Amino acid sequence: MPDPISVLVFTQTPISEPLIERLRAVSPRLRVEARVAPSLDELGDVWRGVEVLYTSWFAPTPQMAPDLGWVQGQFAGVDHFLGNPVLQQAVLTTTSGIHAPNLGEYVLMMMLAFGHRLPRLLQYQQKSEWPQDRYRLFAPAELCDCTVGIVGYGSIGRQVARLARAFGMRVLATKRNIAGADAGWHLPGLSVAEQPDRLYPPAELKAMLAECDYVVLLAPLTPETEKMIGAAELAAMKPGAVLINVARGGLVDEPALIEALRAGTLGGAALDVFTREPLPADSPLWTLPNVVLSPHVGGITPHYDERAMGLFAENLRRYAAGEPLLNVVDLKKGY
């Protein structure tokens, strides 16, 4: 029999034993150990011979884990791993694809909330009164009359497009390689074929923004995308448009966003991510009336571990068989 493969599942919250057993059942070669600890320092000496690591936030140095050849991240984003020298010896993969159903619903929820004036309704509810001109103030913008622009058109973007189309919306999108196919993992039943009404290259981002009633940020955070939505891009958006960010806070120039929200040139923002997390208590975003905030929970689902372990199990099967892994990160691109 070929040599055994030592696998360490290192998380901050426990993975259920049936899911760990699912990993062990992939191949008799696998030696899977699950450890829960708040940090690397709390793990102790567990690295000897570890070849495969499943981890959320932390990865060891090459000195700690000289045999490590593959790191499977627990999340879709990998900006917290980039720069770790262990990636000079180890392949990095992500769980991109598992978040599409819940984040798609989150985005749709926010579009419906702003379209039907929910933030404004709640403000008056807190006052225990309704305004005299309620028919004007609460008149909705029906989604079937609106255009959504998706910045970063991967598995989540395609799910947003599916849901938006079900409401009769026009769908625009931008991605780095408009000709390239998406070879990443996707949940069963969610195809990779969903195409927007128009696909823009990054150089034409402002042209797309000018068309959109809602702009959804789904791009990875890289040196190239940091603050990609700044004052100029916000000024290019349609008056009254709504920005929805469920990707990374660093994609947005936060002071410029606050200024646009205060000025009323931007209709509103739904933000699940921020430049600093948790969001500082003195941030003006907390009290702006046209902003809805959530504490980076958009990607949470009761099915998270099940889906992540399903993807990891398939990648373990591929690894043991010598086949190409899914969701391999291009370190030069940062995603």
PDB file of C-alpha atoms in Angstrom, residues 74-278:
ATOM      1  CA  GLN A  74     -11.966  26.874   5.742  1.00  0.00           C
ATOM      2  CA  PHE A  75     -13.149  30.045   4.015  1.00  0.00           C
ATOM      3  CA  ALA A  76     -13.327  31.439   0.487  1.00  0.00           C
ATOM      4  CA  GLY A  77     -11.074  34.417   1.249  1.00  0.00           C
ATOM      5  CA  VAL A  78      -7.342  33.818   1.658  1.00  0.00           C
ATOM      6  CA  ASP A  79      -5.923  37.315   2.200  1.00  0.00           C
ATOM      7  CA  HIS A  80      -5.008  36.323   5.786  1.00  0.00           C
ATOM      8  CA  PHE A  81      -2.816  33.470   4.492  1.00  0.00           C
ATOM      9  CA  LEU A  82      -0.956  35.345   1.777  1.00  0.00           C
ATOM     10  CA  GLY A  83       2.642  36.085   2.684  1.00  0.00           C
ATOM     11  CA  ASN A  84       3.044  33.027   4.917  1.00  0.00           C
ATOM     12  CA  PRO A  85       6.310  31.372   3.806  1.00  0.00           C
ATOM     13  CA  VAL A  86       4.752  27.922   4.200  1.00  0.00           C
ATOM     14  CA  LEU A  87       2.991  28.576   0.894  1.00  0.00           C
ATOM     15  CA  GLN A  88       6.361  28.294  -0.829  1.00  0.00           C
ATOM     16  CA  GLN A  89       6.132  24.553  -0.178  1.00  0.00           C
ATOM     17  CA  ALA A  90       2.385  23.958   0.190  1.00  0.00           C
ATOM     18  CA  VAL A  91      -0.528  24.318  -2.226  1.00  0.00           C
ATOM     19  CA  LEU A  92      -3.388  26.496  -0.920  1.00  0.00           C
ATOM     20  CA  THR A  93      -7.042  25.731  -1.694  1.00  0.00           C
ATOM     21  CA  THR A  94     -10.285  27.386  -0.576  1.00  0.00           C
ATOM     22  CA  THR A  95     -13.916  26.510   0.094  1.00  0.00           C
ATOM     23  CA  SER A  96     -15.089  28.845  -2.645  1.00  0.00           C
ATOM     24  CA  GLY A  97     -18.475  27.680  -3.877  1.00  0.00           C
ATOM     25  CA  ILE A  98     -20.054  26.624  -0.594  1.00  0.00           C
ATOM     26  CA  HIS A  99     -21.345  30.102   0.277  1.00  0.00           C
ATOM     27  CA  ALA A 100     -23.474  30.720  -2.812  1.00  0.00           C
ATOM     28  CA  PRO A 101     -26.963  29.883  -1.432  1.00  0.00           C
ATOM     29  CA  ASN A 102     -26.796  31.870   1.812  1.00  0.00           C
ATOM     30  CA  LEU A 103     -24.887  34.881   0.461  1.00  0.00           C
ATOM     31  CA  GLY A 104     -27.149  35.010  -2.565  1.00  0.00           C
ATOM     32  CA  GLU A 105     -30.140  35.204  -0.221  1.00  0.00           C
ATOM     33  CA  TYR A 106     -28.396  37.834   1.922  1.00  0.00           C
ATOM     34  CA  VAL A 107     -27.866  40.051  -1.123  1.00  0.00           C
ATOM     35  CA  LEU A 108     -31.447  39.576  -2.294  1.00  0.00           C
ATOM     36  CA  MET A 109     -32.713  40.383   1.214  1.00  0.00           C
ATOM     37  CA  MET A 110     -30.821  43.678   1.178  1.00  0.00           C
ATOM     38  CA  MET A 111     -32.031  44.629  -2.291  1.00  0.00           C
ATOM     39  CA  LEU A 112     -35.625  43.970  -1.224  1.00  0.00           C
ATOM     40  CA  ALA A 113     -35.101  45.837   2.054  1.00  0.00           C
ATOM     41  CA  PHE A 114     -33.829  48.987   0.365  1.00  0.00           C
ATOM     42  CA  GLY A 115     -36.241  48.698  -2.548  1.00  0.00           C
ATOM     43  CA  HIS A 116     -39.201  48.552  -0.165  1.00  0.00           C
ATOM     44  CA  ARG A 117     -37.786  51.234   2.181  1.00  0.00           C
ATOM     45  CA  LEU A 118     -37.380  48.945   5.183  1.00  0.00           C
ATOM     46  CA  PRO A 119     -34.656  51.073   6.876  1.00  0.00           C
ATOM     47  CA  ARG A 120     -36.919  54.133   6.665  1.00  0.00           C
ATOM     48  CA  LEU A 121     -39.953  52.170   7.874  1.00  0.00           C
ATOM     49  CA  LEU A 122     -38.031  50.950  10.911  1.00  0.00           C
ATOM     50  CA  GLN A 123     -36.894  54.485  11.749  1.00  0.00           C
ATOM     51  CA  TYR A 124     -40.504  55.662  11.929  1.00  0.00           C
ATOM     52  CA  GLN A 125     -41.515  52.549  13.832  1.00  0.00           C
ATOM     53  CA  GLN A 126     -39.005  53.524  16.519  1.00  0.00           C
ATOM     54  CA  LYS A 127     -40.727  56.921  16.722  1.00  0.00           C
ATOM     55  CA  SER A 128     -44.159  55.251  17.114  1.00  0.00           C
ATOM     56  CA  GLU A 129     -45.550  57.409  14.314  1.00  0.00           C
ATOM     57  CA  TRP A 130     -45.980  57.522  10.535  1.00  0.00           C
ATOM     58  CA  PRO A 131     -45.202  60.574   8.383  1.00  0.00           C
ATOM     59  CA  GLN A 132     -47.999  62.498   6.680  1.00  0.00           C
ATOM     60  CA  ASP A 133     -46.441  61.924   3.246  1.00  0.00           C
ATOM     61  CA  ARG A 134     -45.997  58.201   3.820  1.00  0.00           C
ATOM     62  CA  TYR A 135     -47.085  57.280   0.281  1.00  0.00           C
ATOM     63  CA  ARG A 136     -44.176  59.264  -1.129  1.00  0.00           C
ATOM     64  CA  LEU A 137     -41.564  58.312   1.476  1.00  0.00           C
ATOM     65  CA  PHE A 138     -42.374  54.611   1.399  1.00  0.00           C
ATOM     66  CA  ALA A 139     -43.056  54.200  -2.321  1.00  0.00           C
ATOM     67  CA  PRO A 140     -41.022  51.147  -3.380  1.00  0.00           C
ATOM     68  CA  ALA A 141     -38.602  50.659  -6.222  1.00  0.00           C
ATOM     69  CA  GLU A 142     -39.692  47.329  -7.672  1.00  0.00           C
ATOM     70  CA  LEU A 143     -36.794  45.008  -8.416  1.00  0.00           C
ATOM     71  CA  CYS A 144     -38.259  44.167 -11.812  1.00  0.00           C
ATOM     72  CA  ASP A 145     -37.482  47.754 -12.839  1.00  0.00           C
ATOM     73  CA  CYS A 146     -33.902  47.665 -11.516  1.00  0.00           C
ATOM     74  CA  THR A 147     -30.402  46.695 -12.631  1.00  0.00           C
ATOM     75  CA  VAL A 148     -27.902  44.924 -10.401  1.00  0.00           C
ATOM     76  CA  GLY A 149     -24.162  45.063 -11.050  1.00  0.00           C
ATOM     77  CA  ILE A 150     -21.996  42.275  -9.667  1.00  0.00           C
ATOM     78  CA  VAL A 151     -18.309  43.021  -9.067  1.00  0.00           C
ATOM     79  CA  GLY A 152     -16.556  39.642  -9.073  1.00  0.00           C
ATOM     80  CA  TYR A 153     -18.545  37.047 -10.963  1.00  0.00           C
ATOM     81  CA  GLY A 154     -17.884  33.664  -9.365  1.00  0.00           C
ATOM     82  CA  SER A 155     -20.149  31.126  -7.683  1.00  0.00           C
ATOM     83  CA  ILE A 156     -21.796  33.692  -5.392  1.00  0.00           C
ATOM     84  CA  GLY A 157     -22.197  36.167  -8.227  1.00  0.00           C
ATOM     85  CA  ARG A 158     -23.926  33.553 -10.359  1.00  0.00           C
ATOM     86  CA  GLN A 159     -26.333  32.760  -7.518  1.00  0.00           C
ATOM     87  CA  VAL A 160     -27.106  36.466  -7.082  1.00  0.00           C
ATOM     88  CA  ALA A 161     -27.775  36.583 -10.824  1.00  0.00           C
ATOM     89  CA  ARG A 162     -30.151  33.594 -10.633  1.00  0.00           C
ATOM     90  CA  LEU A 163     -32.170  35.126  -7.805  1.00  0.00           C
ATOM     91  CA  ALA A 164     -32.173  38.590  -9.373  1.00  0.00           C
ATOM     92  CA  ARG A 165     -33.420  37.186 -12.661  1.00  0.00           C
ATOM     93  CA  ALA A 166     -36.261  35.445 -10.837  1.00  0.00           C
ATOM     94  CA  PHE A 167     -37.394  38.942  -9.806  1.00  0.00           C
ATOM     95  CA  GLY A 168     -37.076  40.254 -13.352  1.00  0.00           C
ATOM     96  CA  MET A 169     -33.906  42.271 -12.771  1.00  0.00           C
ATOM     97  CA  ARG A 170     -31.329  43.145 -15.406  1.00  0.00           C
ATOM     98  CA  VAL A 171     -27.962  41.645 -14.464  1.00  0.00           C
ATOM     99  CA  LEU A 172     -24.554  43.156 -15.258  1.00  0.00           C
ATOM    100  CA  ALA A 173     -21.217  41.871 -14.002  1.00  0.00           C
ATOM    101  CA  THR A 174     -17.493  42.458 -14.120  1.00  0.00           C
ATOM    102  CA  LYS A 175     -14.679  39.964 -13.665  1.00  0.00           C
ATOM    103  CA  ARG A 176     -10.950  39.907 -14.248  1.00  0.00           C
ATOM    104  CA  ASN A 177     -11.032  37.447 -17.142  1.00  0.00           C
ATOM    105  CA  ILE A 178     -14.266  37.829 -19.068  1.00  0.00           C
ATOM    106  CA  ALA A 179     -13.337  34.996 -21.434  1.00  0.00           C
ATOM    107  CA  GLY A 180     -12.211  32.466 -18.829  1.00  0.00           C
ATOM    108  CA  ALA A 181     -14.466  29.672 -17.595  1.00  0.00           C
ATOM    109  CA  ASP A 182     -14.961  29.104 -13.863  1.00  0.00           C
ATOM    110  CA  ALA A 183     -13.313  25.784 -13.016  1.00  0.00           C
ATOM    111  CA  GLY A 184     -13.950  26.025  -9.265  1.00  0.00           C
ATOM    112  CA  TRP A 185     -16.170  23.836  -7.109  1.00  0.00           C
ATOM    113  CA  HIS A 186     -19.915  24.454  -6.974  1.00  0.00           C
ATOM    114  CA  LEU A 187     -22.771  22.931  -5.025  1.00  0.00           C
ATOM    115  CA  PRO A 188     -24.841  20.275  -6.788  1.00  0.00           C
ATOM    116  CA  GLY A 189     -27.728  21.868  -8.635  1.00  0.00           C
ATOM    117  CA  LEU A 190     -25.975  25.221  -9.066  1.00  0.00           C
ATOM    118  CA  SER A 191     -24.576  25.350 -12.580  1.00  0.00           C
ATOM    119  CA  VAL A 192     -21.584  27.360 -13.746  1.00  0.00           C
ATOM    120  CA  ALA A 193     -23.370  28.494 -16.893  1.00  0.00           C
ATOM    121  CA  GLU A 194     -25.402  31.462 -15.581  1.00  0.00           C
ATOM    122  CA  GLN A 195     -24.385  34.451 -17.702  1.00  0.00           C
ATOM    123  CA  PRO A 196     -25.178  38.121 -17.037  1.00  0.00           C
ATOM    124  CA  ASP A 197     -26.881  40.337 -19.581  1.00  0.00           C
ATOM    125  CA  ARG A 198     -23.513  42.000 -20.082  1.00  0.00           C
ATOM    126  CA  LEU A 199     -20.039  41.187 -18.782  1.00  0.00           C
ATOM    127  CA  TYR A 200     -17.533  44.032 -18.359  1.00  0.00           C
ATOM    128  CA  PRO A 201     -13.735  43.863 -18.021  1.00  0.00           C
ATOM    129  CA  PRO A 202     -12.267  45.614 -14.939  1.00  0.00           C
ATOM    130  CA  ALA A 203     -11.211  48.632 -17.007  1.00  0.00           C
ATOM    131  CA  GLU A 204     -14.899  49.346 -17.695  1.00  0.00           C
ATOM    132  CA  LEU A 205     -16.029  49.196 -14.060  1.00  0.00           C
ATOM    133  CA  LYS A 206     -17.221  52.819 -13.977  1.00  0.00           C
ATOM    134  CA  ALA A 207     -19.288  52.305 -17.108  1.00  0.00           C
ATOM    135  CA  MET A 208     -21.053  49.398 -15.425  1.00  0.00           C
ATOM    136  CA  LEU A 209     -21.567  51.301 -12.169  1.00  0.00           C
ATOM    137  CA  ALA A 210     -23.388  54.077 -14.021  1.00  0.00           C
ATOM    138  CA  GLU A 211     -26.041  51.561 -15.128  1.00  0.00           C
ATOM    139  CA  CYS A 212     -26.797  49.987 -11.754  1.00  0.00           C
ATOM    140  CA  ASP A 213     -29.417  50.551  -9.072  1.00  0.00           C
ATOM    141  CA  TYR A 214     -27.625  48.011  -6.856  1.00  0.00           C
ATOM    142  CA  VAL A 215     -23.904  47.218  -6.840  1.00  0.00           C
ATOM    143  CA  VAL A 216     -22.785  43.997  -5.152  1.00  0.00           C
ATOM    144  CA  LEU A 217     -19.125  43.540  -4.191  1.00  0.00           C
ATOM    145  CA  LEU A 218     -17.914  39.936  -4.376  1.00  0.00           C
ATOM    146  CA  ALA A 219     -14.289  40.352  -5.475  1.00  0.00           C
ATOM    147  CA  PRO A 220     -11.337  38.972  -3.483  1.00  0.00           C
ATOM    148  CA  LEU A 221      -9.126  41.402  -1.574  1.00  0.00           C
ATOM    149  CA  THR A 222      -5.756  41.708  -3.319  1.00  0.00           C
ATOM    150  CA  PRO A 223      -3.318  44.597  -3.836  1.00  0.00           C
ATOM    151  CA  GLU A 224      -5.060  45.107  -7.182  1.00  0.00           C
ATOM    152  CA  THR A 225      -8.585  45.328  -5.725  1.00  0.00           C
ATOM    153  CA  GLU A 226      -7.846  47.231  -2.502  1.00  0.00           C
ATOM    154  CA  LYS A 227     -10.024  50.380  -2.408  1.00  0.00           C
ATOM    155  CA  MET A 228     -11.310  49.598  -5.895  1.00  0.00           C
ATOM    156  CA  ILE A 229     -14.484  51.465  -4.890  1.00  0.00           C
ATOM    157  CA  GLY A 230     -13.240  54.956  -4.092  1.00  0.00           C
ATOM    158  CA  ALA A 231     -14.564  58.482  -4.485  1.00  0.00           C
ATOM    159  CA  ALA A 232     -14.397  58.354  -8.294  1.00  0.00           C
ATOM    160  CA  GLU A 233     -16.258  55.049  -8.498  1.00  0.00           C
ATOM    161  CA  LEU A 234     -18.905  56.180  -6.004  1.00  0.00           C
ATOM    162  CA  ALA A 235     -19.406  59.349  -8.043  1.00  0.00           C
ATOM    163  CA  ALA A 236     -19.864  57.209 -11.162  1.00  0.00           C
ATOM    164  CA  MET A 237     -22.787  55.313  -9.605  1.00  0.00           C
ATOM    165  CA  LYS A 238     -26.393  56.227 -10.371  1.00  0.00           C
ATOM    166  CA  PRO A 239     -27.848  58.788  -7.959  1.00  0.00           C
ATOM    167  CA  GLY A 240     -29.655  56.886  -5.227  1.00  0.00           C
ATOM    168  CA  ALA A 241     -27.934  53.564  -5.957  1.00  0.00           C
ATOM    169  CA  VAL A 242     -27.264  51.088  -3.138  1.00  0.00           C
ATOM    170  CA  LEU A 243     -23.879  49.459  -2.452  1.00  0.00           C
ATOM    171  CA  ILE A 244     -23.857  45.936  -0.965  1.00  0.00           C
ATOM    172  CA  ASN A 245     -20.513  44.592   0.277  1.00  0.00           C
ATOM    173  CA  VAL A 246     -20.289  40.967   1.401  1.00  0.00           C
ATOM    174  CA  ALA A 247     -16.697  40.394   0.257  1.00  0.00           C
ATOM    175  CA  ARG A 248     -13.988  42.320   2.123  1.00  0.00           C
ATOM    176  CA  GLY A 249     -14.089  45.762   3.709  1.00  0.00           C
ATOM    177  CA  GLY A 250     -10.777  46.682   2.110  1.00  0.00           C
ATOM    178  CA  LEU A 251     -12.407  46.811  -1.323  1.00  0.00           C
ATOM    179  CA  VAL A 252     -13.989  50.139  -0.356  1.00  0.00           C
ATOM    180  CA  ASP A 253     -12.510  53.498   0.580  1.00  0.00           C
ATOM    181  CA  GLU A 254     -14.566  53.779   3.768  1.00  0.00           C
ATOM    182  CA  PRO A 255     -14.198  57.565   4.331  1.00  0.00           C
ATOM    183  CA  ALA A 256     -15.270  58.191   0.725  1.00  0.00           C
ATOM    184  CA  LEU A 257     -18.254  55.878   1.213  1.00  0.00           C
ATOM    185  CA  ILE A 258     -19.294  57.697   4.394  1.00  0.00           C
ATOM    186  CA  GLU A 259     -19.062  61.038   2.593  1.00  0.00           C
ATOM    187  CA  ALA A 260     -21.242  59.789  -0.292  1.00  0.00           C
ATOM    188  CA  LEU A 261     -23.825  58.396   2.141  1.00  0.00           C
ATOM    189  CA  ARG A 262     -23.938  61.629   4.121  1.00  0.00           C
ATOM    190  CA  ALA A 263     -24.276  63.691   0.950  1.00  0.00           C
ATOM    191  CA  GLY A 264     -27.144  61.529  -0.263  1.00  0.00           C
ATOM    192  CA  THR A 265     -25.530  60.881  -3.640  1.00  0.00           C
ATOM    193  CA  LEU A 266     -25.569  57.215  -2.668  1.00  0.00           C
ATOM    194  CA  GLY A 267     -28.987  55.927  -1.698  1.00  0.00           C
ATOM    195  CA  GLY A 268     -27.707  53.482   0.884  1.00  0.00           C
ATOM    196  CA  ALA A 269     -25.294  50.719   1.778  1.00  0.00           C
ATOM    197  CA  ALA A 270     -25.609  47.218   3.182  1.00  0.00           C
ATOM    198  CA  LEU A 271     -22.290  46.219   4.732  1.00  0.00           C
ATOM    199  CA  ASP A 272     -21.320  42.850   6.176  1.00  0.00           C
ATOM    200  CA  VAL A 273     -17.577  43.602   6.079  1.00  0.00           C
ATOM    201  CA  PHE A 274     -15.416  46.554   7.075  1.00  0.00           C
ATOM    202  CA  THR A 275     -11.886  47.907   6.861  1.00  0.00           C
ATOM    203  CA  ARG A 276     -11.479  47.144  10.578  1.00  0.00           C
ATOM    204  CA  GLU A 277     -13.366  44.300  12.215  1.00  0.00           C
ATOM    205  CA  PRO A 278     -15.138  44.471  14.517  1.00  0.00           C
TER     206      PRO A 278
END
